[in-house]
Short mmCIF file of C-alpha atoms and ligand atoms in Angstrom, two decimals:
data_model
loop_
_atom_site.label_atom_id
_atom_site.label_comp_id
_atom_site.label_asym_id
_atom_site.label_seq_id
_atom_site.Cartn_x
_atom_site.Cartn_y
_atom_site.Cartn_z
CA UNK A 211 -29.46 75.96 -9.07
CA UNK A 212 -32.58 73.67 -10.05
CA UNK A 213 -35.67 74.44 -10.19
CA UNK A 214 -37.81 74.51 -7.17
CA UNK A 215 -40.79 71.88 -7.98
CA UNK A 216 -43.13 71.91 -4.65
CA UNK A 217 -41.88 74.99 -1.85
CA UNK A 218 -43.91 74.31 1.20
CA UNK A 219 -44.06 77.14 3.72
CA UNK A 220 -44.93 77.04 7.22
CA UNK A 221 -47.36 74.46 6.82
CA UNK A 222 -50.15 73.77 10.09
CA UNK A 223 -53.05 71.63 9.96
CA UNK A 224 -55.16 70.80 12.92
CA UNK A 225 -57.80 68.50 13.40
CA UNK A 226 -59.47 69.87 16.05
CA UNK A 227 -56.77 70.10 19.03
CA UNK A 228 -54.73 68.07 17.30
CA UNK A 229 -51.71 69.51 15.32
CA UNK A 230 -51.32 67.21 12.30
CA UNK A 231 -48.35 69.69 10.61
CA UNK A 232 -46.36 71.49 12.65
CA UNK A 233 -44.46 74.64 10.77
CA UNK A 234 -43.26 72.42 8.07
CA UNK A 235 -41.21 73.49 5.03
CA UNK A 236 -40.46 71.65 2.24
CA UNK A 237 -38.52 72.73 -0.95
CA UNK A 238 -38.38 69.58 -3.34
CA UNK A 239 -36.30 70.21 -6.70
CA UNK A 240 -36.82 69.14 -10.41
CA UNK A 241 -35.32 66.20 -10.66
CA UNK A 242 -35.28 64.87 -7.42
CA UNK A 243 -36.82 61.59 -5.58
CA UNK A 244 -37.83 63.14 -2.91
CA UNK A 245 -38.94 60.86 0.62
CA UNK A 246 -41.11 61.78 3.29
CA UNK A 247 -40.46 58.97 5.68
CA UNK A 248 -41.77 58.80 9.07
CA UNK A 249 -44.10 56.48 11.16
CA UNK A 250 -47.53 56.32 10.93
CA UNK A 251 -49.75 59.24 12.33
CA UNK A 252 -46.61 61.58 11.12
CA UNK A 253 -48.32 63.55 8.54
CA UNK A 254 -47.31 62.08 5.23
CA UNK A 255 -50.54 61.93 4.51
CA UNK A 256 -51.63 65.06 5.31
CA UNK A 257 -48.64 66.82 3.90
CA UNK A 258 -50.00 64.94 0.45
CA UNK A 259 -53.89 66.13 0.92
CA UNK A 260 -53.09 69.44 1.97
CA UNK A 261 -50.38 69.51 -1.52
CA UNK A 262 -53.31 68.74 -3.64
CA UNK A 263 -55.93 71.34 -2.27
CA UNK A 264 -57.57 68.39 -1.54
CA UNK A 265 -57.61 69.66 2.64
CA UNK A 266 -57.75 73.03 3.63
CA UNK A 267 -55.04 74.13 6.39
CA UNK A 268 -54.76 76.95 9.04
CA UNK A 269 -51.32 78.23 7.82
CA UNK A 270 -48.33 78.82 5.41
CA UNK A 271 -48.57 78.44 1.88
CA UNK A 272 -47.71 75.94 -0.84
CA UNK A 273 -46.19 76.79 -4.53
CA UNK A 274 -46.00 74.43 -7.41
CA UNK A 275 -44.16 74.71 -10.56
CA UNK A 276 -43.96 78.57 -8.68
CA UNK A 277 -47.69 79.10 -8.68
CA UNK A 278 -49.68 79.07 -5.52
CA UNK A 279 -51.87 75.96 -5.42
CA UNK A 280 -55.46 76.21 -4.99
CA UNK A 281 -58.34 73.53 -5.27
CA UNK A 282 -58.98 75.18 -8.77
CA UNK A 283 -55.86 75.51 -10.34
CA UNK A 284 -56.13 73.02 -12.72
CA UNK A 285 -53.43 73.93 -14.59
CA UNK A 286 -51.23 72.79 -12.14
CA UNK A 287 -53.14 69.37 -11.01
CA UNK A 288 -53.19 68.47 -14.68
CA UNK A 289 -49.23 67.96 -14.10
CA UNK A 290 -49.37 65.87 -11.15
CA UNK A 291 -49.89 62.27 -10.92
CA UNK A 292 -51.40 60.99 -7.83
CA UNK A 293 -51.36 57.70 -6.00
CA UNK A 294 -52.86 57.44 -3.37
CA UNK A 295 -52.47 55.52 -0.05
CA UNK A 296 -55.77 53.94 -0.51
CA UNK A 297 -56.20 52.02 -4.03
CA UNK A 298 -58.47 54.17 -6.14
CA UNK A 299 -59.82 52.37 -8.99
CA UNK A 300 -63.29 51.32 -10.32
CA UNK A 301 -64.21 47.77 -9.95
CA UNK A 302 -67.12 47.81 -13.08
CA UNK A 303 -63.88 48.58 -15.27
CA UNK A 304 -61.19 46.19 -16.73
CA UNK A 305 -57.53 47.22 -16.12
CA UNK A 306 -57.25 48.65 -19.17
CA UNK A 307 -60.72 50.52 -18.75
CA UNK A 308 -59.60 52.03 -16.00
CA UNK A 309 -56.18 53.24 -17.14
CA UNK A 310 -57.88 54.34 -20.10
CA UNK A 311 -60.46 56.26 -17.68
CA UNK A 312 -58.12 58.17 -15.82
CA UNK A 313 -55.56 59.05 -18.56
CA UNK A 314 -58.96 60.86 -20.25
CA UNK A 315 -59.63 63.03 -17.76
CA UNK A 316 -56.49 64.76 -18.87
CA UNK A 317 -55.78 63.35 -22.76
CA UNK A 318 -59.21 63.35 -25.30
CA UNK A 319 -57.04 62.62 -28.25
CA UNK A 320 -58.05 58.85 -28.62
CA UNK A 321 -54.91 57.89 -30.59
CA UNK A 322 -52.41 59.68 -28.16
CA UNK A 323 -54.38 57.84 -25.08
CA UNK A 324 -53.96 54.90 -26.74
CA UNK A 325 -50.49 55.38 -27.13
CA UNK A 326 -50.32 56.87 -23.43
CA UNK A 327 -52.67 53.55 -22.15
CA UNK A 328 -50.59 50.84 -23.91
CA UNK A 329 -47.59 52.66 -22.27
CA UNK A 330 -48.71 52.37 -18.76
CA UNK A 331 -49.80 48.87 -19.35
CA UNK A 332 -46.36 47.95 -20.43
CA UNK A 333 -44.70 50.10 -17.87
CA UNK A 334 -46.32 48.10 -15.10
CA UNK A 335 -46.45 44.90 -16.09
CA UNK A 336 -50.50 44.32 -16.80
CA UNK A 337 -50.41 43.08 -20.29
CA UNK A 338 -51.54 39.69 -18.93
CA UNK A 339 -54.49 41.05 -16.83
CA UNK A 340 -56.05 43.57 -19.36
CA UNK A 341 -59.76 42.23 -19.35
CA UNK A 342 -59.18 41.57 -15.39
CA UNK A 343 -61.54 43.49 -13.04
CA UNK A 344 -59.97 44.92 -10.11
CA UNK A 345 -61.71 42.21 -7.71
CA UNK A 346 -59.91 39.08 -9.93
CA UNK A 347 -55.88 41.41 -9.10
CA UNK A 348 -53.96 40.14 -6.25
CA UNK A 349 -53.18 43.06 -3.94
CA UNK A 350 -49.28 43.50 -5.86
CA UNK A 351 -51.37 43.84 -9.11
CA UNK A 352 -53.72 46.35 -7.44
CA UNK A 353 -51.01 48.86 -6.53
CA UNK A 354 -49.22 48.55 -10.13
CA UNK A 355 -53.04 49.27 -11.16
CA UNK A 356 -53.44 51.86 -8.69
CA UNK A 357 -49.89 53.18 -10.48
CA UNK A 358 -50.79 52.91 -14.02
CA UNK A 359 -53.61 55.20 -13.16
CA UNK A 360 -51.60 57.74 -12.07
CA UNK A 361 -48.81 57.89 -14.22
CA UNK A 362 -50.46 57.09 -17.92
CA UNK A 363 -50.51 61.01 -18.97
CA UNK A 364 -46.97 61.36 -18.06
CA UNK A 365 -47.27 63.84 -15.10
CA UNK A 366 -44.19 66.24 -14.45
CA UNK A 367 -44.80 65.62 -10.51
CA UNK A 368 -45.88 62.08 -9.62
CA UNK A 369 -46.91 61.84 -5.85
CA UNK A 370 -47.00 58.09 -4.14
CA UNK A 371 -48.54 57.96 -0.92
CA UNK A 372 -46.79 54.37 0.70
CA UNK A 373 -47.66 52.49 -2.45
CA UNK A 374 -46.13 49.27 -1.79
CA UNK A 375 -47.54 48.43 1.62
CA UNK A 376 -48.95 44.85 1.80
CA UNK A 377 -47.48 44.05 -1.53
CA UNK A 378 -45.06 40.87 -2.10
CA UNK A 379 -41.37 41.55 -2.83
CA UNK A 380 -41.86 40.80 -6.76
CA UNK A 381 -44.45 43.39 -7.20
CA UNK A 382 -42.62 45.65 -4.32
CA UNK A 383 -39.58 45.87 -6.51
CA UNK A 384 -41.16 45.99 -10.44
CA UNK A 385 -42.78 49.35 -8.36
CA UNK A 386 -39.59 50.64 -7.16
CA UNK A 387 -38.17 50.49 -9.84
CA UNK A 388 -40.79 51.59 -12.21
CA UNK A 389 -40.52 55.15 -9.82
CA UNK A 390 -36.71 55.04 -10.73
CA UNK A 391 -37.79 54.64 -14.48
CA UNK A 392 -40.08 57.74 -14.25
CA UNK A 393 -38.02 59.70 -12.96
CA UNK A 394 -35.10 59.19 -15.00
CA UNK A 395 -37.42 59.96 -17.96
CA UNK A 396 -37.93 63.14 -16.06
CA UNK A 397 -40.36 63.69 -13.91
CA UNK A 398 -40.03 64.51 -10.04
CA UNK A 399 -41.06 61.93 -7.28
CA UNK A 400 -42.56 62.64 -4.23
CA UNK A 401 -42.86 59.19 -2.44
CA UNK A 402 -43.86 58.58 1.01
CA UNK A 403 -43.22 55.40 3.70
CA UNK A 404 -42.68 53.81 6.71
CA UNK A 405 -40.33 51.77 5.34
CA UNK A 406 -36.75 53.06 6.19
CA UNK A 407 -34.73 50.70 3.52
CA UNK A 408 -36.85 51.76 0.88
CA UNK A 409 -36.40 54.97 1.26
CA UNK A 410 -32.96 54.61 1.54
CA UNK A 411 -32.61 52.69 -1.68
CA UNK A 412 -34.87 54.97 -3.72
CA UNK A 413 -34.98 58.82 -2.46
CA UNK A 414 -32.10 61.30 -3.92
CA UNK A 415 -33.50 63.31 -0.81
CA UNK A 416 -34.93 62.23 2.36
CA UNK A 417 -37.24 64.79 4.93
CA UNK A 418 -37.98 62.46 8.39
CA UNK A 419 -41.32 63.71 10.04
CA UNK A 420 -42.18 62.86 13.27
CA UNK A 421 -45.56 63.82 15.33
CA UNK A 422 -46.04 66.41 11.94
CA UNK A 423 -42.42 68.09 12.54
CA UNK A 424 -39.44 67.50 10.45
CA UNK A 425 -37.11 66.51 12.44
CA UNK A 426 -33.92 65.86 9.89
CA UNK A 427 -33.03 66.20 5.89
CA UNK A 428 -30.78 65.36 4.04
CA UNK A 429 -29.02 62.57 1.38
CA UNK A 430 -29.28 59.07 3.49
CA UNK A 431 -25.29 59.78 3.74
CA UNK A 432 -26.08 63.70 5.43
CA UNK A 433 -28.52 62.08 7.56
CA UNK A 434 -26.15 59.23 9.02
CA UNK A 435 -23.30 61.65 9.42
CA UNK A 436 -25.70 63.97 11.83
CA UNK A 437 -25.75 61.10 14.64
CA UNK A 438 -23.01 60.10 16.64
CA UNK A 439 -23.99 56.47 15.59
CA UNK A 440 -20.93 54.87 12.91
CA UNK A 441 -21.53 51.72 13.74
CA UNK A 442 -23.51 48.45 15.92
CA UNK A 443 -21.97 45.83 17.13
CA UNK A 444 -24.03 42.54 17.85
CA UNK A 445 -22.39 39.60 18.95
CA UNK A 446 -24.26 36.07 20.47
CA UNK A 447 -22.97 35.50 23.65
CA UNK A 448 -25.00 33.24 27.09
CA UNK A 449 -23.94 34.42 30.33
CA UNK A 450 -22.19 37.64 30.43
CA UNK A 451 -22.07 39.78 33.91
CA UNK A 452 -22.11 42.97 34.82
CA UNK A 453 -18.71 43.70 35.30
CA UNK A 454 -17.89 42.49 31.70
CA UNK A 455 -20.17 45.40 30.44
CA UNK A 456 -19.06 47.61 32.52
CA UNK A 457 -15.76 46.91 31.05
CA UNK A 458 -16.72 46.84 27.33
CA UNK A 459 -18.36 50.22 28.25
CA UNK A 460 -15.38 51.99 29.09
CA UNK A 461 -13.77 51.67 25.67
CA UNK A 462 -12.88 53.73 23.46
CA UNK A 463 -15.58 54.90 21.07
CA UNK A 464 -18.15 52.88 22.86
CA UNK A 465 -21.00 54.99 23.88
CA UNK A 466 -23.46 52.19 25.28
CA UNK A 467 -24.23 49.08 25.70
CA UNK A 468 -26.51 46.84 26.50
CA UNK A 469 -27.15 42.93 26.85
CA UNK A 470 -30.53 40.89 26.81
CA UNK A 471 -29.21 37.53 28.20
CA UNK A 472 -28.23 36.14 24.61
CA UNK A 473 -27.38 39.36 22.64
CA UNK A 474 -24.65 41.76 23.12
CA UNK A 475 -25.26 44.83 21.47
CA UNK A 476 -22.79 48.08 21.25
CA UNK A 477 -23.06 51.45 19.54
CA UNK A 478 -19.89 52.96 18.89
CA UNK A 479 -18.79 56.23 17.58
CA UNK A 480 -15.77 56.78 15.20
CA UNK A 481 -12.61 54.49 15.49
CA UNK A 482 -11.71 51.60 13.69
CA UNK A 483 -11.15 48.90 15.69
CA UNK A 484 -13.74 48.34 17.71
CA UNK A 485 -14.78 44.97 17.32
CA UNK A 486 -11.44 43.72 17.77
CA UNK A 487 -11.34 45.35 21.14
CA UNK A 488 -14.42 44.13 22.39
CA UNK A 489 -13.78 40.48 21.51
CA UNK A 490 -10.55 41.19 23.34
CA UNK A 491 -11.79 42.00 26.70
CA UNK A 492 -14.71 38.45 25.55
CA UNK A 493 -11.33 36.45 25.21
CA UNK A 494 -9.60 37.93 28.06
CA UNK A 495 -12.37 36.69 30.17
CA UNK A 496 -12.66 33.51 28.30
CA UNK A 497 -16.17 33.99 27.86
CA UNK A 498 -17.22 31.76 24.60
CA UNK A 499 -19.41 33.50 21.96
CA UNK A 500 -21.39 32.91 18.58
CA UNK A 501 -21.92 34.91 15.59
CA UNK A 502 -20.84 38.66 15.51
CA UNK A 503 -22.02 41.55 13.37
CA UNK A 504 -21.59 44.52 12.49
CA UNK A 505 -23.76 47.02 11.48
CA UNK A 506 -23.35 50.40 9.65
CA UNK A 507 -26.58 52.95 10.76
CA UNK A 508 -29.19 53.19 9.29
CA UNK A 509 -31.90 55.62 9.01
CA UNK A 510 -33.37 53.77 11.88
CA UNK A 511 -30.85 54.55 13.93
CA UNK A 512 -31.35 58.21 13.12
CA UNK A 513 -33.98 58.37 13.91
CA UNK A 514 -33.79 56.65 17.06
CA UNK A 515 -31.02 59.07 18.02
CA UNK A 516 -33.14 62.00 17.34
CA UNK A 517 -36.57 60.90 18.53
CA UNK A 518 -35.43 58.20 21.18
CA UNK A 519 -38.23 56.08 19.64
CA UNK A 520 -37.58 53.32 17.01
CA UNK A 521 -39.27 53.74 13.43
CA UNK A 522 -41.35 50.78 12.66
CA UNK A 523 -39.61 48.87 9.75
CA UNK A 524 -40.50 45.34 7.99
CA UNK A 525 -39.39 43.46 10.61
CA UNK A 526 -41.47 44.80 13.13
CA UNK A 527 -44.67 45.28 10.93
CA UNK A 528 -47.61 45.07 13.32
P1 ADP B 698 -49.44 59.35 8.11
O1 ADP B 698 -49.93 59.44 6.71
O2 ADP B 698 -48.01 59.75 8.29
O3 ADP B 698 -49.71 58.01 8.72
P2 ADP B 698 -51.62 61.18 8.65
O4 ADP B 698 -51.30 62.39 7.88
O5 ADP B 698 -52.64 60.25 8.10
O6 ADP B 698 -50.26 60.40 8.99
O7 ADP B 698 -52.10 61.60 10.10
C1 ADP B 698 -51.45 62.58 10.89
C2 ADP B 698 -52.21 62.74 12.21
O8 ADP B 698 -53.47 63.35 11.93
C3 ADP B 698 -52.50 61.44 12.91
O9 ADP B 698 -52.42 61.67 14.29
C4 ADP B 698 -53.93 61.14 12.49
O10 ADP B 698 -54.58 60.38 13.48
C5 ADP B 698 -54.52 62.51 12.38
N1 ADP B 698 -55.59 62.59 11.36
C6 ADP B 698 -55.48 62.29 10.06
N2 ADP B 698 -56.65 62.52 9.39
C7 ADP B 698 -57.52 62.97 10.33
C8 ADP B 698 -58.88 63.39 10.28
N3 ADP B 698 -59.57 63.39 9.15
N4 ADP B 698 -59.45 63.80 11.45
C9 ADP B 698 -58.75 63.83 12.59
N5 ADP B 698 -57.46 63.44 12.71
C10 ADP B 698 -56.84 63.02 11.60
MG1 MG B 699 -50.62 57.96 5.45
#
């Protein structure tokens, strides 16, 4: 069995009346890339604050490297990297001031900083912007800042609090897959987001939180087989009536249904030939259509299933 990395027990935090974790455990493994995905206002967050002794909380416990964590065991923080939802960097300092700032506060040996420094600079893809201040950094290059920061002492447990939201696709995936880099050098990722695909393409294991509950975990293939869901069926279609859904309905496999006035849309479960018999009973009625797809889930759909609500994803950004 691998090591356990992070065991959170029974974790509550309120603010005030509000219960911000509810009972949570967590048991993340050496190793791992481990996702906390959920919407905002779930907790990731405060899952990440309360990790770092950085918030108290009003129960359960949290182990590290199997020592409890405290605000002063510095032992322990000197392991973890941290980046935090909020950029965290000086603006008086250069880029490579400021990686060079916060990889001291763990390494004094100038020459092995150095080394360290010139790493992170390389590893994220700031060798051009080196004498840049932080105000001069489009927000991308602020975030692979924000990284290099965290990351230049080579940390056993790097933490990432959603760090590539409002950043453009290039710098989006140079970041994901620096994290796959890291941690196939070794160390263990915690990495939180909205951002369903991401997860999905990243995280070895995946915890879902909803209103500070976990509500599934799992591999992204353990998740999808929990919900009936196996597959959605879109298909572009003007005028279809009642009595045509009603009829696609009663299939087999097909456990809803639903049409907007231009956009079929079933959810099946199991089978394998469910497409054909739905543009059978189209063609039967003679009932023209457009362009058809088919969908696998995805870990939208579970958690739709499990919350009835839909996660917000890039396409629906606010
Ligand atoms: P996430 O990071 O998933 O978006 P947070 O952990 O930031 O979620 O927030 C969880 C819940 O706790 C939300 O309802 C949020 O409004 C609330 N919350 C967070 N920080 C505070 C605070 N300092 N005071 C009061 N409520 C807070
Ligand atoms: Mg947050």
């Amino acid at each position: 069995m691998e090591n356990t990395i992070v065991k959170i027990s029974n974790l509550v935090k309120r603010y005030g009346d509000l219960i911000a974790l509810d009972h949570l455990d967590l048991d993340i493994k050496e190793g791992e890339i481990f996702g906390l995905l959920g919407p905002n206002g779930s907790g990731k967050t405060t899952t990440i604050n309360c990790l770092l002794s950085l918030l108290s909380f009003d129960k359960g416990s949290i182990e590290i490297f199997g020592k409890e964590m405290t605000p002063v065991s510095y032992d322990i923080k000197k392991q973890i990297g941290v980046i935090m939802q909020n950029v965290a960097v000086f603006d008086q300092l250069t880029v490579y001031e400021n990686i060079d700032y916060f990889c001291g506060l763990y390494v004094s040996d100038k020459q092995k900083r150095k080394a360290l420094v010139d790493e992170a600079v390389e590893f994220a893809k700031l060798g051009d912007f080196l004498k840049f201040y932080p105000k001069k950094l489009s927000g991308g290059l602020l975030r692979r800042l924000n990284i290099a920061c965290g990351i230049a002492h080579k940390p056993k447990l790097i933490i990432l609090d959603e760090p590539t939201v409002a950043v453009d696709p290039q710098s989006r995936n140079k970041i994901l897959e620096g994290i796959k880099q890291l941690n196939s050098s070794g160390a263990t990722v915690i990495y939180t987001s909205h951002y369903m695909e991401e997860v999905e393409q990243l995280c070895t294991r995946i915890a879902i939180l909803d209103n500070g509950k976990k509500i599934a975990e799992g591999t992204k293939d353990e998740l999808k087989r929990m919900i009936k869901n196996t597959e959605t069926i879109r298909i572009e279609i003007l005028g279809l009536e009642e009595t045509h859904l009603k009829e696609i309905l009663a299939l087999p496999h097909v456990y809803n249904c639903n049409y907007d006035g231009s956009v079929l849309t079933v959810s099946c479960s199991g089978g394998k030939h469910n497409l054909i018999r739905i543009l059978g009973v189209l063609q039967e009625h003679d009932i023209a259509f457009g362009r058809v797809y088919s969908e696998l889930p995805t870990l939208n759909d579970v958690f739709l299933e499990i919350t009835g609500k839909v996660l917000r994803d890039k396409g629906n950004e606010e």
